[in-house]
Amino acid sequence: MQAVVVDRPGDESTLRLAEVPAPVPGPGELLIDVAATAVNRADLLQRRGLYPPPPGAPEILGLECAGVVAGLGPGVTGWRPGDRVMALLAGGGYAARVAVPAACALPVPERLSLAEAAAVPEVFLTVALSVLRLGGLARGGALLVHGGGSGVGTAAIQMAKTVGATVVVTAGSEEKCRRCLVLGADRAVDYRTGDFVAAAREATGGRGVDVVLDPVGGPYLERNLAALATGGRLVVIATMGGARAELDLAAVLRRRLSVIGTTLRARPLEEKAALVADFAARFLPLLADGRLRPVVDRVLPISEVAEAHRVVAASEHFGKVVLTF
């Protein structure tokens, strides 16, 4: 089968299409004919040799996909060949076929194309885990999202609004800020020129936000804590800006703050399965009726995978970049 391989750690020029053996579904797995996958920043890190797949996962890049069921492993029920499916992967999405635990698969709502569906699993499940489950964002609460124009950011804006939250975002241009507001954000700050702490406090009457969703890391730590309300939670999902910073524990204690680090990819299958099942019950109907929607910036053929990585690395996109087979 056709797949994207990485000849050596490096820039996007190391990506190429090649023929590789097709996977065989094991017990409890679905075999999916991949129609589309999406690019995540984790893919860029893995390409550079900085984010290896967890033990047992495919070496092929790709943390999500959509397509049709091609086969069932032993013990799988509830699916038939030909069903439209989207799935959360530990790896393998940049390939024409992938085997995935059925517990990590979701049916594709009729209103979504397979290219749109490929932009759902990784980012929407990341938000479900980090903002709602770990961050505990409740109805009427307030959320600050860094990178509001990213795939995770666009999903976070929408999912937070479903619980009636106030949403403040940062983004890298006035145009991206404008588009975040159109998507539902209450306040949007250009991080190059604006003060997101002041915006968070102004949007909440001086109280601060309940949850900060941060992929930046060290450089934002002090200001993230300052943006939180008493009892607030900072959830760090990446360290794009750096992994180290000085933490004022006195402020953490005095204001009863929590700093939470999380990743989705390396979690045990049982945890992923529970997250997928909860998402299916709570949010799949909202995708089906259009109250939630994946934001797709552009769709490129898999042969243009290097260009897709370049676009994401340069932050030229709003939402997700999708690759199709």
Coordinates of N, CA, C and O in Angstrom, one line a residue, residues 131-132 135-142 160 163-166 210-211 233 282:
V131 N -9.9 20.4 28.3 CA -10.7 21.5 28.8 C -11.8 21.0 29.6 O -12.1 21.6 30.7
L132 N -12.5 20.0 29.2 CA -13.7 19.6 29.9 C -13.5 18.6 31.0 O -13.9 18.8 32.2
G135 N -9.7 20.1 32.8 CA -9.9 21.5 33.2 C -11.2 21.7 33.9 O -11.3 22.7 34.7
G136 N -12.1 20.8 33.8 CA -13.4 21.0 34.5 C -14.2 22.2 34.1 O -14.9 22.8 35.0
L137 N -14.1 22.7 32.9 CA -14.8 23.8 32.5 C -16.3 23.5 32.6 O -16.8 22.6 32.0
A138 N -17.0 24.4 33.4 CA -18.4 24.1 33.7 C -19.3 25.2 33.0 O -18.8 26.2 32.5
R139 N -20.6 24.9 32.9 CA -21.5 25.9 32.3 C -21.4 27.2 33.0 O -21.4 27.4 34.2
G140 N -21.2 28.3 32.1 CA -21.1 29.6 32.7 C -19.7 30.0 33.0 O -19.4 31.1 33.5
G141 N -18.7 29.1 32.9 CA -17.3 29.4 33.2 C -16.6 30.2 32.1 O -17.3 30.7 31.2
A142 N -15.3 30.3 32.3 CA -14.5 31.1 31.3 C -13.3 30.4 30.9 O -12.6 29.8 31.8
A160 N -16.4 24.9 24.0 CA -16.6 25.7 25.2 C -18.0 26.4 25.1 O -18.7 26.6 26.1
V163 N -21.1 24.7 26.4 CA -21.5 24.7 27.8 C -21.7 26.2 28.3 O -21.6 26.4 29.5
G164 N -21.9 27.1 27.4 CA -22.2 28.4 27.8 C -21.0 29.2 28.4 O -21.2 30.1 29.1
A165 N -19.8 28.8 28.0 CA -18.6 29.5 28.6 C -18.3 30.8 27.8 O -18.6 30.9 26.7
T166 N -17.6 31.7 28.6 CA -17.0 32.8 28.0 C -15.6 32.4 27.4 O -14.9 31.7 28.1
D210 N -11.5 30.5 34.3 CA -11.4 29.2 35.1 C -10.4 28.2 34.6 O -9.8 27.5 35.3
V211 N -10.2 28.3 33.3 CA -9.3 27.3 32.6 C -8.5 28.1 31.6 O -9.0 28.9 30.8
R233 N -7.5 26.5 36.7 CA -6.7 25.4 36.2 C -6.0 25.7 34.9 O -6.6 26.1 34.0
R282 N -21.9 12.6 23.9 CA -22.2 14.0 24.2 C -22.1 14.9 23.0 O -22.9 15.9 22.9

